[in-house]
Coordinates of C-alpha atoms and ligand atoms in Angstrom, one line a residue:
M5 CA 31.0 37.6 55.8
T6 CA 32.8 38.2 52.5
L7 CA 36.1 40.0 52.1
E8 CA 36.4 42.5 49.3
V9 CA 39.6 44.3 48.5
V10 CA 39.9 47.8 47.1
I11 CA 43.3 48.7 45.7
L12 CA 43.9 52.4 45.2
A13 CA 46.0 52.9 42.1
A14 CA 44.8 56.1 40.5
G15 CA 47.6 58.5 41.5
Q16 CA 50.0 59.8 38.9
G17 CA 53.3 59.2 40.7
S18 CA 54.9 62.3 39.0
R19 CA 58.0 61.9 41.1
M20 CA 58.9 58.7 39.2
R21 CA 59.4 60.9 36.1
S22 CA 58.2 58.2 33.9
S23 CA 55.8 57.5 31.1
L24 CA 54.8 54.3 32.9
P25 CA 52.1 54.7 35.6
K26 CA 53.7 54.4 39.0
V27 CA 51.9 51.2 40.0
L28 CA 53.3 49.4 36.9
H29 CA 56.9 50.0 38.0
P30 CA 58.4 46.6 38.9
V31 CA 59.8 45.2 42.1
A32 CA 61.5 41.9 41.6
G33 CA 60.4 41.8 38.0
K34 CA 56.7 42.2 38.7
S35 CA 54.7 45.4 38.8
M36 CA 53.9 46.8 42.2
L37 CA 50.2 46.5 41.4
S38 CA 50.6 42.8 40.6
H39 CA 52.3 42.2 44.0
V40 CA 49.2 43.8 45.6
I41 CA 46.7 41.9 43.6
D42 CA 48.6 38.7 44.5
L43 CA 48.4 39.7 48.1
A44 CA 44.6 40.1 47.8
T45 CA 44.4 36.6 46.4
A46 CA 46.6 35.3 49.1
V47 CA 44.3 36.6 51.8
A48 CA 41.3 35.0 50.0
S49 CA 39.7 38.1 48.6
D50 CA 36.2 37.3 47.3
K51 CA 36.2 40.2 45.0
T52 CA 39.1 42.6 44.1
H53 CA 38.5 46.1 42.9
V54 CA 41.2 48.3 41.5
V55 CA 40.7 52.1 41.4
I56 CA 42.5 53.5 38.4
G57 CA 42.9 57.0 37.0
H58 CA 46.3 58.1 35.6
G59 CA 47.3 55.8 32.8
A60 CA 44.1 53.8 33.3
D61 CA 44.3 52.2 29.9
Q62 CA 47.9 51.2 30.3
V63 CA 47.2 49.7 33.7
K64 CA 44.3 47.7 32.4
Q65 CA 46.4 46.4 29.5
C66 CA 49.1 45.1 31.8
I67 CA 46.9 43.5 34.3
T68 CA 45.0 40.8 32.4
D69 CA 43.4 39.0 35.4
P70 CA 39.7 38.8 34.2
A71 CA 38.5 38.6 37.9
I72 CA 39.5 42.2 38.6
H73 CA 36.8 44.8 39.0
W74 CA 37.9 48.1 37.7
A75 CA 36.7 51.4 39.0
L76 CA 37.6 54.7 37.3
Q77 CA 38.6 57.8 39.3
S78 CA 39.0 60.3 36.6
E79 CA 40.0 63.1 38.9
Q80 CA 42.2 62.4 41.9
K81 CA 40.3 64.1 44.8
G82 CA 41.8 62.1 47.6
T83 CA 41.9 58.6 49.1
G84 CA 38.3 58.8 50.4
H85 CA 37.0 59.8 47.0
A86 CA 39.0 57.0 45.4
V87 CA 37.5 54.3 47.7
A88 CA 34.1 55.8 47.0
Q89 CA 34.5 55.1 43.2
A90 CA 34.7 51.3 43.9
L91 CA 32.0 51.3 46.6
P92 CA 28.9 50.9 44.4
A93 CA 30.2 47.5 43.3
V94 CA 30.9 46.3 46.9
S95 CA 28.2 44.3 48.6
D96 CA 26.7 45.8 51.8
D97 CA 27.7 43.0 54.1
A98 CA 31.3 42.8 53.0
Q99 CA 34.5 43.7 55.0
V100 CA 36.5 46.0 52.8
L101 CA 40.2 45.7 52.9
I102 CA 41.9 48.8 51.5
L103 CA 45.3 48.4 49.9
Y104 CA 47.6 50.6 47.8
G105 CA 48.9 49.8 44.4
D106 CA 52.3 51.4 45.3
V107 CA 52.7 49.5 48.6
P108 CA 53.9 46.1 47.3
L109 CA 55.6 44.3 50.1
T110 CA 53.0 43.7 52.7
T111 CA 52.9 40.1 53.8
A112 CA 49.8 38.0 53.8
E113 CA 50.5 37.2 57.5
T114 CA 50.3 40.8 58.5
I115 CA 47.1 41.3 56.5
A116 CA 45.6 38.1 58.0
K117 CA 46.3 39.5 61.5
L118 CA 44.6 42.8 60.5
I119 CA 41.6 41.0 59.2
A120 CA 41.4 38.8 62.3
K121 CA 40.9 42.0 64.3
S122 CA 37.4 42.3 62.8
P123 CA 35.3 39.5 64.1
Q124 CA 34.3 37.7 60.9
K125 CA 30.9 36.5 61.9
S126 CA 29.7 39.4 64.0
A127 CA 27.3 41.7 62.3
T128 CA 28.6 44.7 64.2
E129 CA 30.6 47.3 62.2
Q130 CA 34.3 47.4 62.6
V131 CA 37.3 49.5 61.6
S132 CA 40.7 47.8 61.8
L133 CA 43.7 50.0 61.1
L134 CA 47.2 48.9 60.2
T135 CA 49.7 51.3 61.9
V136 CA 53.4 51.3 62.2
E137 CA 55.9 53.1 64.5
L138 CA 58.4 55.2 62.6
A139 CA 61.6 56.8 63.8
D140 CA 60.8 59.6 61.3
P141 CA 57.1 59.9 60.8
T142 CA 57.3 63.0 58.6
G143 CA 54.7 63.0 55.8
Y144 CA 52.4 60.4 57.3
G145 CA 49.0 60.7 58.9
R146 CA 49.4 60.5 62.7
I147 CA 47.4 58.1 64.9
V148 CA 45.8 60.2 67.6
R149 CA 44.9 58.4 70.8
N150 CA 43.0 59.5 73.9
S151 CA 44.0 59.1 77.6
A152 CA 42.5 55.6 77.5
N153 CA 44.9 54.8 74.6
E154 CA 41.9 54.5 72.2
V155 CA 42.3 55.8 68.6
T156 CA 40.2 58.9 68.1
A157 CA 41.4 60.3 64.8
I158 CA 44.1 60.3 62.1
V159 CA 45.5 63.7 61.4
E160 CA 47.4 64.3 58.2
Q161 CA 50.9 65.9 58.4
K162 CA 49.7 69.1 56.8
D163 CA 46.8 69.4 59.2
A164 CA 48.6 68.4 62.4
S165 CA 49.4 70.5 65.4
E166 CA 52.9 70.8 66.9
D167 CA 52.1 68.1 69.5
Q168 CA 50.5 65.8 67.0
L169 CA 53.5 66.0 64.7
K170 CA 55.5 64.4 67.6
I171 CA 53.4 61.2 67.4
S172 CA 55.5 58.4 65.9
E173 CA 52.7 55.9 65.3
V174 CA 51.5 56.5 61.8
N175 CA 48.7 55.4 59.5
T176 CA 49.9 52.9 56.8
G177 CA 46.8 53.6 54.9
I178 CA 45.9 50.0 54.9
M179 CA 42.7 49.3 56.8
C180 CA 39.7 46.9 56.9
V181 CA 36.3 48.5 57.3
S182 CA 32.7 47.2 57.1
A183 CA 31.2 48.2 53.8
S184 CA 27.9 49.3 55.4
A185 CA 29.9 51.9 57.5
L186 CA 31.9 53.0 54.6
K187 CA 28.8 53.6 52.5
R188 CA 27.4 55.7 55.3
W189 CA 30.6 57.7 56.0
L190 CA 32.2 58.4 52.6
P191 CA 29.4 60.6 51.3
K192 CA 29.8 62.7 54.4
L193 CA 33.6 63.5 53.9
S194 CA 34.5 67.1 53.2
A195 CA 37.5 68.4 51.4
N196 CA 37.8 71.2 53.9
N197 CA 41.5 70.6 54.9
A198 CA 45.0 71.7 54.0
Q199 CA 45.1 69.7 50.8
G200 CA 41.5 70.2 49.7
E201 CA 41.1 66.4 49.4
Y202 CA 38.5 63.9 50.5
Y203 CA 40.6 62.1 53.1
L204 CA 39.8 58.5 53.8
T205 CA 41.4 59.0 57.2
D206 CA 38.5 61.2 58.3
I207 CA 36.3 58.2 58.7
I208 CA 38.1 57.4 61.9
A209 CA 36.6 60.4 63.7
M210 CA 33.2 59.4 62.2
A211 CA 33.7 55.9 63.6
V212 CA 34.4 57.3 67.0
S213 CA 31.2 59.5 66.9
D214 CA 29.1 56.5 65.7
G215 CA 30.5 54.3 68.5
V216 CA 32.1 51.9 66.0
A217 CA 35.0 49.9 67.4
I218 CA 38.5 50.8 66.1
N219 CA 41.0 48.0 66.2
V220 CA 44.6 48.5 65.7
C221 CA 47.2 46.1 64.3
Q222 CA 50.8 47.2 64.2
A223 CA 53.1 46.1 61.3
R224 CA 56.4 44.9 62.7
E225 CA 58.5 46.0 59.8
P226 CA 58.2 49.5 58.3
M227 CA 59.3 48.3 54.8
E228 CA 56.2 46.1 54.7
V229 CA 54.0 49.1 54.5
Q230 CA 56.4 51.4 52.6
G231 CA 55.3 52.9 49.3
A232 CA 57.4 54.0 46.4
N233 CA 57.0 57.7 45.4
N234 CA 60.3 57.9 43.5
R235 CA 63.0 55.6 42.1
I236 CA 65.1 55.8 45.3
Q237 CA 62.2 54.3 47.3
L238 CA 61.6 51.8 44.5
E239 CA 65.2 50.6 44.8
E240 CA 64.9 50.5 48.6
L241 CA 61.8 48.2 48.2
E242 CA 63.7 46.1 45.7
R243 CA 66.7 45.6 48.0
Y244 CA 64.4 44.8 51.0
Y245 CA 62.5 42.3 48.9
Q246 CA 65.7 40.7 47.6
R247 CA 67.2 40.4 51.1
R248 CA 64.0 38.9 52.5
Y249 CA 64.0 36.4 49.6
A250 CA 67.7 35.6 50.1
N251 CA 67.0 34.8 53.7
Q252 CA 64.3 32.4 52.8
L253 CA 66.6 30.6 50.3
M254 CA 69.3 30.2 53.0
L255 CA 66.7 28.9 55.5
A256 CA 65.6 26.4 52.8
G257 CA 69.1 25.0 52.5
A258 CA 70.9 27.2 49.9
S259 CA 74.2 28.8 50.6
L260 CA 74.7 32.2 49.1
A261 CA 78.2 33.6 48.7
D262 CA 76.7 37.1 49.3
A263 CA 73.0 37.5 50.2
S264 CA 73.2 41.1 48.9
R265 CA 74.3 39.9 45.5
I266 CA 71.5 37.7 44.3
D267 CA 68.4 38.8 42.5
V268 CA 65.3 36.7 42.2
R269 CA 62.6 38.0 39.8
G270 CA 60.1 35.3 40.1
Q271 CA 60.3 32.0 42.0
L272 CA 63.4 30.1 42.8
N273 CA 63.0 26.7 44.3
T274 CA 66.1 25.2 45.8
G275 CA 67.0 21.8 47.2
N276 CA 69.5 21.1 50.0
D277 CA 73.1 22.0 49.7
V278 CA 72.7 24.4 46.8
Y279 CA 75.5 26.9 46.4
I280 CA 75.1 30.2 44.6
D281 CA 78.0 32.4 44.0
V282 CA 77.8 36.2 43.6
N283 CA 75.9 38.3 41.1
C284 CA 73.4 35.7 39.9
V285 CA 70.0 36.7 38.5
F286 CA 67.0 34.3 38.4
E287 CA 63.9 35.0 36.5
G288 CA 60.5 33.3 36.1
E289 CA 60.3 29.9 37.6
V290 CA 63.7 28.2 38.3
T291 CA 64.3 25.0 40.2
L292 CA 67.7 23.9 41.4
G293 CA 67.9 20.4 42.7
D294 CA 70.0 19.2 45.7
G295 CA 73.7 19.9 45.5
V296 CA 73.5 22.3 42.5
R297 CA 76.4 24.8 42.3
I298 CA 76.0 28.0 40.4
G299 CA 79.2 30.0 39.6
P300 CA 79.4 33.8 39.6
N301 CA 77.5 36.0 37.1
C302 CA 75.0 33.5 35.9
H303 CA 71.5 34.5 34.5
I304 CA 69.0 31.7 34.7
S305 CA 65.4 32.0 33.7
N306 CA 62.5 29.5 33.5
S307 CA 64.8 26.5 33.8
T308 CA 64.9 23.2 35.8
I309 CA 68.2 22.1 37.0
A310 CA 68.5 18.6 38.4
C311 CA 70.7 17.4 41.4
N312 CA 74.4 17.9 41.5
V313 CA 74.7 20.0 38.3
E314 CA 77.5 22.5 38.2
I315 CA 76.9 25.7 36.3
K316 CA 80.1 27.6 35.9
A317 CA 80.7 31.4 35.8
N318 CA 79.0 33.7 33.3
S319 CA 76.5 31.2 31.9
V320 CA 73.1 32.1 30.6
L321 CA 70.2 29.6 30.7
E322 CA 66.7 30.3 29.4
G323 CA 64.0 27.7 29.2
A324 CA 66.4 24.9 29.7
V325 CA 66.0 21.5 31.3
V326 CA 69.3 20.2 32.7
G327 CA 69.7 16.6 33.9
E328 CA 71.6 15.3 36.9
A329 CA 75.3 15.9 37.3
C330 CA 75.7 18.0 34.1
S331 CA 78.5 20.5 33.8
I332 CA 77.7 23.8 32.1
G333 CA 80.0 26.6 31.2
P334 CA 81.8 28.8 31.9
F335 CA 80.3 31.2 29.3
A336 CA 77.7 28.7 28.1
R337 CA 74.3 29.8 26.6
L338 CA 71.4 27.4 26.8
R339 CA 68.4 28.7 25.0
P340 CA 64.8 27.6 25.1
G341 CA 64.1 24.0 24.2
T342 CA 67.5 22.8 25.4
V343 CA 67.0 19.4 27.2
L344 CA 70.0 17.8 28.6
A345 CA 70.1 14.2 30.0
A346 CA 72.3 13.3 32.9
E347 CA 76.1 14.0 32.9
V348 CA 76.1 16.1 29.8
K349 CA 78.9 18.5 29.5
I350 CA 78.4 21.9 27.8
G351 CA 81.6 23.9 27.8
N352 CA 82.7 27.4 27.1
F353 CA 81.2 29.5 24.3
V354 CA 78.7 26.9 23.4
E355 CA 75.1 27.9 22.4
T356 CA 72.3 25.4 22.3
K357 CA 68.7 25.9 21.2
K358 CA 66.0 23.3 20.8
A359 CA 68.5 20.6 21.4
N360 CA 68.0 17.2 23.1
I361 CA 71.3 15.9 24.2
G362 CA 71.7 12.3 25.6
I363 CA 73.5 10.9 28.6
A364 CA 77.2 11.8 29.0
S365 CA 77.5 13.5 25.7
K366 CA 79.9 16.4 25.5
V367 CA 79.9 19.7 23.6
S368 CA 83.0 21.2 25.1
H369 CA 84.0 24.3 23.2
L370 CA 82.8 27.0 20.8
S371 CA 79.8 25.3 19.2
Y372 CA 76.3 26.2 18.1
I373 CA 73.8 23.3 18.4
G374 CA 70.3 24.2 17.3
D375 CA 67.3 22.0 16.3
A376 CA 69.3 18.9 17.2
E377 CA 68.7 15.4 18.5
I378 CA 71.9 14.0 20.0
G379 CA 72.2 10.6 21.5
C380 CA 74.3 9.3 24.4
D381 CA 78.1 9.4 24.6
V382 CA 78.4 11.7 21.6
N383 CA 81.5 13.9 21.4
V384 CA 81.0 17.1 19.6
G385 CA 84.4 18.6 18.8
A386 CA 85.4 22.2 19.2
G387 CA 83.9 24.7 16.8
T388 CA 81.1 22.4 15.5
I389 CA 78.1 24.2 14.1
T390 CA 74.7 23.0 13.1
C391 CA 73.7 24.9 10.0
N392 CA 70.0 24.6 10.8
Y393 CA 68.7 27.6 8.9
D394 CA 68.6 28.4 5.2
G395 CA 67.3 31.9 5.7
V396 CA 63.7 30.8 5.6
N397 CA 63.3 27.3 7.1
K398 CA 64.8 25.5 10.1
F399 CA 66.1 21.9 9.7
K400 CA 67.0 19.2 12.1
T401 CA 70.4 17.5 12.8
T402 CA 70.4 14.0 14.3
L403 CA 73.5 12.4 15.8
A404 CA 73.0 8.8 17.1
D405 CA 74.6 7.3 20.1
G406 CA 78.4 7.2 20.2
V407 CA 79.0 9.6 17.3
F408 CA 82.3 11.4 17.3
V409 CA 82.3 14.8 15.5
G410 CA 85.7 16.2 14.7
S411 CA 86.5 19.8 15.4
N412 CA 85.3 22.6 13.2
T413 CA 82.6 20.5 11.5
A414 CA 79.6 22.1 9.8
L415 CA 76.5 19.9 10.0
V416 CA 74.3 21.1 7.1
A417 CA 70.8 20.2 8.2
P418 CA 68.7 18.2 7.5
V419 CA 71.3 15.5 8.2
T420 CA 71.4 12.3 10.2
V421 CA 74.5 10.6 11.4
G422 CA 74.3 6.9 12.4
K423 CA 75.5 5.2 15.6
A424 CA 79.2 5.4 16.4
A425 CA 80.0 7.2 13.1
T426 CA 83.0 9.4 13.0
I427 CA 83.4 12.7 11.2
G428 CA 86.8 14.0 10.4
A429 CA 87.8 17.5 11.6
G430 CA 87.0 20.4 9.3
S431 CA 84.2 18.6 7.4
V432 CA 81.2 20.2 5.9
I433 CA 78.6 17.4 6.2
T434 CA 75.8 17.7 3.7
G435 CA 74.7 14.1 3.5
N436 CA 73.6 11.4 5.9
I437 CA 76.3 9.1 7.4
A438 CA 75.5 5.4 8.2
E439 CA 76.3 3.5 11.4
G440 CA 80.0 3.1 12.0
E441 CA 81.1 5.0 8.9
L442 CA 83.9 7.6 8.8
A443 CA 83.0 10.7 6.9
V444 CA 85.7 13.2 5.8
A445 CA 84.4 16.1 3.8
R446 CA 87.2 18.6 3.3
G447 CA 89.8 19.6 0.7
K448 CA 92.7 17.1 0.5
Q449 CA 96.0 18.5 1.8
R450 CA 98.7 19.1 -0.7
N451 CA 102.3 19.8 0.4
I452 CA 104.5 21.7 -2.0
S453 CA 108.2 21.4 -1.3
G454 CA 110.7 24.2 -1.8
W455 CA 108.0 26.8 -1.7
Q456 CA 109.4 30.4 -1.7
R457 CA 107.4 33.0 0.2
P458 CA 107.2 36.3 -1.5
K459 CA 109.9 38.6 -0.1
K460 CA 109.6 42.3 0.8
L461 CA 111.9 44.6 -1.1
A462 CA 114.8 45.6 1.0
R463 CA 114.5 49.3 2.2
D464 CA 117.5 51.6 1.4
Ligands
UD1_511 C1 47.9 58.6 52.9 C2 47.2 58.7 54.2 C3 48.1 58.9 55.3 C4 49.1 57.8 55.4 C5 49.8 57.6 54.0 C6 50.6 56.3 54.1 C7 45.1 59.8 53.5 C8 44.3 61.1 53.5 N1 46.3 59.9 54.1 O1 48.6 59.8 52.7 O2 47.4 59.0 56.5 O3 50.0 58.0 56.4 O4 48.8 57.5 53.0 O5 51.4 56.3 52.9 O6 44.6 58.8 53.1 N2 45.2 57.7 45.5 C9 44.2 57.5 44.6 N3 43.3 58.6 44.3 C10 43.4 59.7 45.0 C11 44.4 59.9 45.9 C12 45.3 58.9 46.2 O7 44.1 56.5 44.0 O8 42.6 60.6 44.7 C13 46.1 56.6 45.8 C14 47.5 57.0 45.4 O9 47.8 56.6 44.1 C15 48.4 56.3 46.4 C16 47.5 56.2 47.6 O10 46.1 56.4 47.2 O11 48.6 55.0 46.0 C17 47.9 57.2 48.7 O12 47.7 58.5 48.3 P1 48.7 59.6 48.7 O13 48.2 60.9 48.0 O14 50.1 59.2 48.5 O15 48.4 59.7 50.2 P2 49.3 60.3 51.3 O16 49.2 61.8 51.2 O17 50.6 59.7 51.2
CA512 CA1 51.8 58.4 49.8

């Protein structure tokens, strides 16, 4: 038995009030639709179909996975009609899992349970519904059961009777149905209902009359099956996602100063005894080794931080590799291509870019280090700048082991400074310096004695 997933993503989402199609709105930095496509992959979908309509071109442009089968629903005539658009490309013997492009946080565990309700090898047709109990079921399709507690129908809010409206078990929309049955039922749907739509949910009554078994699996957590129709719901999904992620981090050995003040938009791998202070944002793939401490208000993306590094408040790291026991910040900015060996110190108001910095070297204050190769035990004084750019080309600065750069030095690249060389403060270095040399490149100081400052005229 193969599993094919059909994701409905044709709706407009007008309540978002956005030029972006609803399913492209992000949760945790990733479009809702991408979350759902990843879910399909996680439950081993053999073939994934996405039904698009509103903003179809924009959606296709954003989702570049070549394995996706696109189906166009040019007019939105209901969920049953939407599934029907994908059906011709679905093989007859498949189980079809129906997901929604605006319901991003369902877990693979829940879906696996739902799929397990339909015996995989049996040739008999099945319908498995994912339902959920809601304190306030308003707006949802209600699960109608008979006296034997068997599901007999799903009734939409707008078509429900007084008594049916009291049912708190609702349809999440997510279901798993044999393709052969769908192919028989969908052409029989009618739009003769309060919304004039072809309801996918009407197949339940058809299943009952065909004697097809209906299995039910209940989602434990309503947020798992919650969709986003407006930006308030989108934010609720975001907060739920972030809290769930924060809990995972804590269980994996990271201490968080405040689990409600961390945002992970991507993947954050943490070692044991990691400490993360408030208001940190992580993007892309970030790895923090054992014992790493992150101060408040840090923004870290696509970086690898080795054990026992301390990143102090308000630092920004992007595409950086940081070696063991380094100390970064406060207010440091490490840009792509920064590679720090162990025990490097990058202090406040220091920006690095494409910089390889060797063991135990220090750039402690107010510097720009770009396109640089720096050895071990180098001390870069406050205010040192690599002048790496002539307006057209970038050039490299090389400082060998043990170099001492005096404060406020301008290193005009390309330039190479030999081992243990010293540069006097305030120098503009335009030529190479050999091993052990002292270079001083600044105006000589003149002292003029008896100098009279100009005086202001006395006011009368
Ligand atoms: C649907 C269910 C309802 C369930 C609820 C859960 C039906 C008839 N009703 O109602 O039982 O409780 O979801 O949220 O299925 N879509 C299309 N094309 C269409 C219509 C919808 O792609 O022609 C997509 C939408 O973009 C959306 C999803 O299907 O992602 C659900 O559609 P929506 O109109 O929101 O269904 P509900 O009325 O909420
Ligand atoms: Ca809906």
